[in-house]
Coordinates of C-alpha atoms in Angstrom, one line a residue:
Chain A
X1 CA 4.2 -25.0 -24.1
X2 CA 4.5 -24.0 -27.6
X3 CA 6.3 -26.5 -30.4
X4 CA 8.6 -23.2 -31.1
X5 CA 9.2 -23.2 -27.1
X6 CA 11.4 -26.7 -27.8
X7 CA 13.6 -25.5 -29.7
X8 CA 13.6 -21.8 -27.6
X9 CA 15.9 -21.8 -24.3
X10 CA 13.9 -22.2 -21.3
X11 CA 13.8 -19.0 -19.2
X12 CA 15.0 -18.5 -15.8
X13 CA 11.8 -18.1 -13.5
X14 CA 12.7 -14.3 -12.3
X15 CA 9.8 -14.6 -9.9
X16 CA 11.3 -17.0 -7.5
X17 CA 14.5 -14.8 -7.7
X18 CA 12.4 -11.7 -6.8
X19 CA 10.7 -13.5 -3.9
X20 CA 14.6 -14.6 -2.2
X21 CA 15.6 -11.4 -2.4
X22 CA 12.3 -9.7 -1.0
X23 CA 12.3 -12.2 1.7
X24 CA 15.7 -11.3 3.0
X25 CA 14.9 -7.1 2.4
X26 CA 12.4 -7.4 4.4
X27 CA 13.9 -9.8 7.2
X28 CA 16.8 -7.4 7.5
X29 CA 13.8 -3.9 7.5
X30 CA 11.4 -5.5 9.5
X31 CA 14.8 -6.3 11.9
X32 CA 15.7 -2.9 12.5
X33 CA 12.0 -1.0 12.6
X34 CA 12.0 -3.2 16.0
X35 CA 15.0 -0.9 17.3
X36 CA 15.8 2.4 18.8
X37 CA 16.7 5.2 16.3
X38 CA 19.8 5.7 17.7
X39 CA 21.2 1.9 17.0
X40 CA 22.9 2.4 13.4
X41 CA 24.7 5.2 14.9
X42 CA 25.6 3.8 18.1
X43 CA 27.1 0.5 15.9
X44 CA 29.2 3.1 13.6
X45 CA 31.0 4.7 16.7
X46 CA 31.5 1.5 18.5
X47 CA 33.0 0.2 15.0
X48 CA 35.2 2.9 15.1
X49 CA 36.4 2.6 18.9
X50 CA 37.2 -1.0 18.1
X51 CA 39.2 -0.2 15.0
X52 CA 41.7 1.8 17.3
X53 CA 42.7 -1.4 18.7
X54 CA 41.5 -4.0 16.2
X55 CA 41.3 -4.5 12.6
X56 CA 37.9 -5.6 12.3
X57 CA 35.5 -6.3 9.8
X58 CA 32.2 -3.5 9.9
X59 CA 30.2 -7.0 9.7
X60 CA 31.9 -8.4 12.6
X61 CA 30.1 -6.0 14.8
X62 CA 26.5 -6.9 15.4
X63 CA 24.3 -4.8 17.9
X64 CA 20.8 -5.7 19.1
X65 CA 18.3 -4.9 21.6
X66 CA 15.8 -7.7 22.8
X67 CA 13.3 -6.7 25.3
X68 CA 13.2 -9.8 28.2
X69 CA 10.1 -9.5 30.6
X70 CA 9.9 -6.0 31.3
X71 CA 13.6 -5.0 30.6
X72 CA 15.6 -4.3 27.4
X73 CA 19.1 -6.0 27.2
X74 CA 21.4 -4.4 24.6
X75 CA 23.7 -7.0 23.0
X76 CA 26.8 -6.5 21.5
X77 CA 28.6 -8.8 19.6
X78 CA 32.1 -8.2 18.3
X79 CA 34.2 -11.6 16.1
X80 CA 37.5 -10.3 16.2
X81 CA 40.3 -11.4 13.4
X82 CA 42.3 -14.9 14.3
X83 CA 45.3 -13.2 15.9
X84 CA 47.5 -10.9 13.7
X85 CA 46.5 -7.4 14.1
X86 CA 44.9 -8.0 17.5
X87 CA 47.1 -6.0 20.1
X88 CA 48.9 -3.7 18.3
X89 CA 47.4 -0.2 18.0
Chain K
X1 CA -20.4 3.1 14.1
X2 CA -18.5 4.6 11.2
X3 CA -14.9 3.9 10.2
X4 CA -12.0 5.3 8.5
X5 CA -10.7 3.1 5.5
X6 CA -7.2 4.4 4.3
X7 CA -5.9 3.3 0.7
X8 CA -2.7 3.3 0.7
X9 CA 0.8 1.6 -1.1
X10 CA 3.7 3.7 -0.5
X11 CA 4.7 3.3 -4.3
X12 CA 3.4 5.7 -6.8
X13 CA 1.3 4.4 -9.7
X14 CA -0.1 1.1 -8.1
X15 CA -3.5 1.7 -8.4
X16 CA -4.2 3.6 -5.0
X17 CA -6.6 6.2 -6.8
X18 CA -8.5 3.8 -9.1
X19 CA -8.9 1.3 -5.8
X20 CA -9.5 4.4 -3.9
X21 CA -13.0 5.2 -6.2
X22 CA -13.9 1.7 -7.2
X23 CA -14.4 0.7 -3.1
X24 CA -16.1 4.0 -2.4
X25 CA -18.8 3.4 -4.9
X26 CA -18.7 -0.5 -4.1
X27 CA -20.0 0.1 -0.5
X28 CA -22.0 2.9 -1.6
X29 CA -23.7 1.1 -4.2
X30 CA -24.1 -1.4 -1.2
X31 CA -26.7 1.7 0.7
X32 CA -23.9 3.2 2.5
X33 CA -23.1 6.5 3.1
X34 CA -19.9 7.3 1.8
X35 CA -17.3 9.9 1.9
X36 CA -14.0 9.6 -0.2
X37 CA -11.4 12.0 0.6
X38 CA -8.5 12.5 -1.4
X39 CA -5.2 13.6 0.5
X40 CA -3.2 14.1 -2.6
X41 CA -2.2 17.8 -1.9
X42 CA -0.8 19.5 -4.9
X43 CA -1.5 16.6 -7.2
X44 CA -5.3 16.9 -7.0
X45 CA -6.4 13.6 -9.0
X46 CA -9.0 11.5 -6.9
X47 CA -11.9 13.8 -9.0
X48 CA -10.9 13.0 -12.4
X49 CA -11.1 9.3 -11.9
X50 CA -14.6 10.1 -10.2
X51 CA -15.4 12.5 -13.0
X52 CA -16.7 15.2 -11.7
X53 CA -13.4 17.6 -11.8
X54 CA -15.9 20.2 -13.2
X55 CA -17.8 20.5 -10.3
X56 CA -14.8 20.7 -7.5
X57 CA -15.7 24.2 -5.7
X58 CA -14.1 24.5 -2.7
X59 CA -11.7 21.4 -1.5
X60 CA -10.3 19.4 1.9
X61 CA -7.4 22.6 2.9
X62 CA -10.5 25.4 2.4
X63 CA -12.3 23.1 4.9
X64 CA -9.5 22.7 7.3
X65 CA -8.8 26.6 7.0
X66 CA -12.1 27.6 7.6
X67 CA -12.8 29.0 4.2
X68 CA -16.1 26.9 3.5
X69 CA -18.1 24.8 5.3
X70 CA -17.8 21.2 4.9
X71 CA -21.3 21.0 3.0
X72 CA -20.0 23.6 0.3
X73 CA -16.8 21.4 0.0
X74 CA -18.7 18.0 -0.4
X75 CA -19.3 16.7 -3.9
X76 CA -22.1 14.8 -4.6
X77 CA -21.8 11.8 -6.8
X78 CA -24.5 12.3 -10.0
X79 CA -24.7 8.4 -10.2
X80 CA -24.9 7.3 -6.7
X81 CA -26.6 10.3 -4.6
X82 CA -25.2 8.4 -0.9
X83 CA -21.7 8.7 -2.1
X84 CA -19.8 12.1 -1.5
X85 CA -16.0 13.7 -2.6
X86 CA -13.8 15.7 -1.0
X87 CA -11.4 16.7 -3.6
X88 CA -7.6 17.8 -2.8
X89 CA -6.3 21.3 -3.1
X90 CA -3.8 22.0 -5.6
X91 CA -1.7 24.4 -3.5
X92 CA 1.7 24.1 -3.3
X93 CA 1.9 24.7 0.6
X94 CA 3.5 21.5 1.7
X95 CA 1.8 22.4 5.3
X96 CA -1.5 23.0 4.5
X97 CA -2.7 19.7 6.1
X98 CA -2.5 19.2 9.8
X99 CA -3.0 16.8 12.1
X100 CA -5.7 18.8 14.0
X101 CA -7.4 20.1 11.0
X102 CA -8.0 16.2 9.3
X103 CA -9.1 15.3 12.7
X104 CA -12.0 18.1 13.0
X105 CA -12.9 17.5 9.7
X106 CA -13.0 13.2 10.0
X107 CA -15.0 13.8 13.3
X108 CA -17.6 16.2 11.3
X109 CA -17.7 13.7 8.2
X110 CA -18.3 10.3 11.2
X111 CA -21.3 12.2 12.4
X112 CA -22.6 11.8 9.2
X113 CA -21.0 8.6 6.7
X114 CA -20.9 5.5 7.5
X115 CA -17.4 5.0 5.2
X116 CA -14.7 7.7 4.7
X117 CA -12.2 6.3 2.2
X118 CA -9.1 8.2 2.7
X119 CA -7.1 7.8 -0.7
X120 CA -3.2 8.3 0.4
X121 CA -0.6 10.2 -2.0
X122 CA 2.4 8.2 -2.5
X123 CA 6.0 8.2 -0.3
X124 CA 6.1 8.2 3.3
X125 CA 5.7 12.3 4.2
X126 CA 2.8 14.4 5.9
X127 CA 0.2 13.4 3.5
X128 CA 0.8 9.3 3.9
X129 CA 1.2 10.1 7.2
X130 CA -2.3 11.9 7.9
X131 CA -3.8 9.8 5.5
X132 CA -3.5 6.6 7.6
X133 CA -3.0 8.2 11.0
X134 CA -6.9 8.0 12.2
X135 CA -7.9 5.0 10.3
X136 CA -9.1 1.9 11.3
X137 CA -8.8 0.0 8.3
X138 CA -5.8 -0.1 5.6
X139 CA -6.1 -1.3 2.1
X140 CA -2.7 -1.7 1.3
X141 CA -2.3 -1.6 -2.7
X142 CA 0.7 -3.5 -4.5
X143 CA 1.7 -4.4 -7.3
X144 CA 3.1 -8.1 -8.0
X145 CA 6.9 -6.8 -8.4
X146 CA 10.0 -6.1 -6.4
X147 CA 10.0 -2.2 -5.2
X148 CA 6.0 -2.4 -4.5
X149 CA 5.9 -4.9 -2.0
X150 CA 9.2 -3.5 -0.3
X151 CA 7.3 -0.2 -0.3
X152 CA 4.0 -1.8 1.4
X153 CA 6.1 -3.1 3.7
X154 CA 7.7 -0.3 5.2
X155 CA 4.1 1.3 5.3
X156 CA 2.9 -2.0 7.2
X157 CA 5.9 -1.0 9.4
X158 CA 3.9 2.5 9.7
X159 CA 0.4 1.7 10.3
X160 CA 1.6 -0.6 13.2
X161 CA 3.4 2.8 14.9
X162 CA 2.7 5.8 13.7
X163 CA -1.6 5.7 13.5
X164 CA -3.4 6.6 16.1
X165 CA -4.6 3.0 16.9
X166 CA -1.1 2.0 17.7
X167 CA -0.5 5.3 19.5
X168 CA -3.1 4.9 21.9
X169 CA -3.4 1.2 22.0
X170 CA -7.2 0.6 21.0
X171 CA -6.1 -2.3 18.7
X172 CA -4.3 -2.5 15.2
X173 CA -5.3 -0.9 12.2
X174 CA -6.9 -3.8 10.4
X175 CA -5.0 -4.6 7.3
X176 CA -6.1 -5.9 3.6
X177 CA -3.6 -6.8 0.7
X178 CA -4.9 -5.6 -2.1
X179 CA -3.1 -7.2 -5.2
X180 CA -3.6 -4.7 -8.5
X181 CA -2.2 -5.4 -12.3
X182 CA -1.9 -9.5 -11.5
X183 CA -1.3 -11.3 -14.7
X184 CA -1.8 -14.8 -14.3
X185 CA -0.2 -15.7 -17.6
X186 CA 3.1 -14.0 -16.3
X187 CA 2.4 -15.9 -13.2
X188 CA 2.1 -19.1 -14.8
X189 CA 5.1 -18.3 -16.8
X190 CA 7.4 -17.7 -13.8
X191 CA 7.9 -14.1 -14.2
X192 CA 5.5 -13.1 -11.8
X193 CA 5.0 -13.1 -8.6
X194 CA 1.9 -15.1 -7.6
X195 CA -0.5 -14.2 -4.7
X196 CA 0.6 -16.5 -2.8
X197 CA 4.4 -15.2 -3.0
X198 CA 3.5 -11.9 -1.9
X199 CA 1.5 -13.4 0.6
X200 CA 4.2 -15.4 2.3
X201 CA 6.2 -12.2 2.2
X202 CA 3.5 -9.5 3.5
X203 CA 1.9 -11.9 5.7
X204 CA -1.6 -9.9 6.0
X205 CA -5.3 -11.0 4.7
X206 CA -5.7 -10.8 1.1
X207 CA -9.1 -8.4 0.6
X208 CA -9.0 -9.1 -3.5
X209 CA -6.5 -9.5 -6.9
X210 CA -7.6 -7.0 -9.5
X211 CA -6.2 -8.5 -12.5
X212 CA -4.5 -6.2 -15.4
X213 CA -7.1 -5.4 -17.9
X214 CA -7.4 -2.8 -20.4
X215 CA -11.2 -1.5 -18.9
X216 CA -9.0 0.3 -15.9
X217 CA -7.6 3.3 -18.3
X218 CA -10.9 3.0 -20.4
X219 CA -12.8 4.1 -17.1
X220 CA -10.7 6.5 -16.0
X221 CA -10.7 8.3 -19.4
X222 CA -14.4 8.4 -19.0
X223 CA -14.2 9.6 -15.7
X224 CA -16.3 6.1 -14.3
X225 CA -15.1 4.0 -11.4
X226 CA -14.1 0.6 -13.5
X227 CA -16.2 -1.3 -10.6
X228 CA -19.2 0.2 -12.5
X229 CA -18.0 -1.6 -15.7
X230 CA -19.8 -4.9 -14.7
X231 CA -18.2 -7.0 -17.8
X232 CA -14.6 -6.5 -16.9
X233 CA -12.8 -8.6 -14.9
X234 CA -10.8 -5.9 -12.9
X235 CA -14.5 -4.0 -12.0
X236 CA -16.0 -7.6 -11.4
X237 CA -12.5 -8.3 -9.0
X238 CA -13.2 -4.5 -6.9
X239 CA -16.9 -5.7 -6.9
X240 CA -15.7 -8.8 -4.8
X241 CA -13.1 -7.2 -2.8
X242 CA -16.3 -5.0 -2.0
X243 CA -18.2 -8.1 -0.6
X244 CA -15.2 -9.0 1.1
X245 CA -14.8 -5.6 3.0
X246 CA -18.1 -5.9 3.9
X247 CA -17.2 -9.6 5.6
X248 CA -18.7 -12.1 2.7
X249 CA -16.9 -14.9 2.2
X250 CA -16.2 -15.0 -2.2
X251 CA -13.8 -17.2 -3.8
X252 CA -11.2 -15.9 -5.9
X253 CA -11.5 -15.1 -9.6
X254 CA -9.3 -14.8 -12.2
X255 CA -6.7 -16.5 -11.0
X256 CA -5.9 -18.9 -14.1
X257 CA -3.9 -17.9 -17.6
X258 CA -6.1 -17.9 -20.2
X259 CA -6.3 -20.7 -22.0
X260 CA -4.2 -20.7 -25.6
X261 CA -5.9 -21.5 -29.0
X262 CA -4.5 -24.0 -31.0
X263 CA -2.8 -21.5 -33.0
X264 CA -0.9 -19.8 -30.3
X265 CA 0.3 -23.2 -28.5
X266 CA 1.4 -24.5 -31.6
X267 CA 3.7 -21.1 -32.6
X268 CA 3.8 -19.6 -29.3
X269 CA 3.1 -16.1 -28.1

């Protein structure tokens, strides 16, 4: 480090920033290469259909598909709001 | 036995071209016979780095279509007589490559070259695609920063499904990283990524790191592969990548910063 560098603030290091936020990019790609085409769509309409009945978040619905010995289970996970709004159309 | 090496990135302006001519003479300059194709159609560019753009008759779509034979199309090298180019045409027909027609002409070019480089265009569309879908090996260029390795990634993504390896399940396509314009000062610094970031995040086999040096846009002004400068560190880096490809076993150069004079540690810079 340079004597001018004392006196200079010390930079953020951008490269560990750029590695968090390729690692979790690329979690999230690699996550849904795995998948069927249709799964983003099938996530939007069964958003919808749920928000006829219940306020819910769009990232309270999580859809998957793991493959178990030699069939695929398709899982649907759904975290609904505590109470209020639940119910009533 | 030959095989089909495709240099490719997904990003545009990584280095795919310049890695692309620099590994093609390598392993020709190794006795070899090598073809390098370039895929690039529309943006023909694969002969200028080679230097011979003068000389480009006929190119890959006239051999697909029929127009020329595959000998009229093929450009030998004036420096290395076991090393051959294919350039690109310049039409604007964004169809003029098919499957079937890269496939005839790849089996023609096996029969006869032990190496056929295919040197991708960028994106993801026909070209990229055709480009990697017969090969067995991928050199998979990036640059040390943020939308370069998202890119490779997506094309790792590709060459695992859509390549005819992975279609008819005769094994992967082998893959390389191939790390182009590393700075080790910047590394140092902290505003680079370092190899070994971008290896943690890729997760493939790292073939070589071409560090940034000014002899890459020297060489492709004149027209010369940089591997054929031997005193810069970038053609000295593809020489060992090279070596690598061809399963030695070389340590890693120019991985350290430079070291400052007295001067610049004491004022910076």
């Amino acid at each position: 480090m340079g004597l001018l560098d004392l006196f200079r603030s010390k930079q953020k290091n951008t490269a560990s920033l750029a590695k968090q936020r390729l690692q979790i990019i690329i979690a999230q790609g690699r996550a849904e290469r795995g998948g069927p085409d249709y799964l983003p769509m099938l996530k939007r309409e069964l958003l919808e259909v749920i928000r006829k009945y219940v306020h819910v978040d769009p990232d309270a619905v999580e859809v998957s598909l793991a493959t178990e010995g030699d069939h695929e289970v398709l899982e649907m996970n759904v975290i609904l709001p505590e109470r209020q709004g639940a119910g009533d159309p | 036995m030959s095989e089909v090496i495709v240099v490719t990135s997904g990003k545009g302006g990584v280095g795919k071209t310049t890695t692309s001519a620099s590994i093609a003479m390598g392993l020709a300059r190794r006795g070899h016979k090598v073809v390098v194709i370039d895929f690039d159609v529309g943006l023909r560019n694969l002969d200028l780095i080679m230097g011979c753009e003068r000389r480009v008759v006929y190119d890959f779509v006239n051999v697909i279509n029929g127009e020329c034979t595959l000998k009229q199309a093929l450009i030998k090298d004036k420096r290395q007589d076991n090393l051959s180019i294919l350039a690109a045409s310049q039409t604007r027909d964004k169809d003029a490559l098919t499957r079937d027609g890269v496939e005839r002409v790849l089996g023609e070019l096996r029969a006869d070259f032990d190496y056929i480089v295919c040197d991708s265009p960028a994106g993801i569309e026909k070209g990229a695609f055709l480009a990697m879908y017969f090969a067995d090996r991928a050199i998979v260029v990036v640059n040390p920063e943020v939308s370069s390795v998202r890119d490779s990634d997506r094309i790792l993504g590709l060459l695992a499904s859509k390549t005819r390896r992975a279609e008819t399940g005769e094994g992967k396509v082998r893959e390389h990283l191939l790390l182009t314009r590393y700075s080790p000062r910047r590394v140092a610094d902290g505003d680079m990524l370092s190899l070994k970031d971008v290896e943690d995040i890729l997760g493939i086999p790292v073939l070589g790191v071409i560090p940034e040096s000014e002899e890459v846009l020297q060489s492709s002004n004149s027209g010369n592969p940089v591997i054929l400068d031997a005193e810069s560190p970038a053609g000295q880096a593809y020489d060992d990548a090279v070596a690598r490809l061809l399963g030695e076993d070389r340590p890693l150069r120019f991985m350290e910063a430079e070291r400052k004079g007295l001067l610049k540690r004491l004022f910076g810079g």
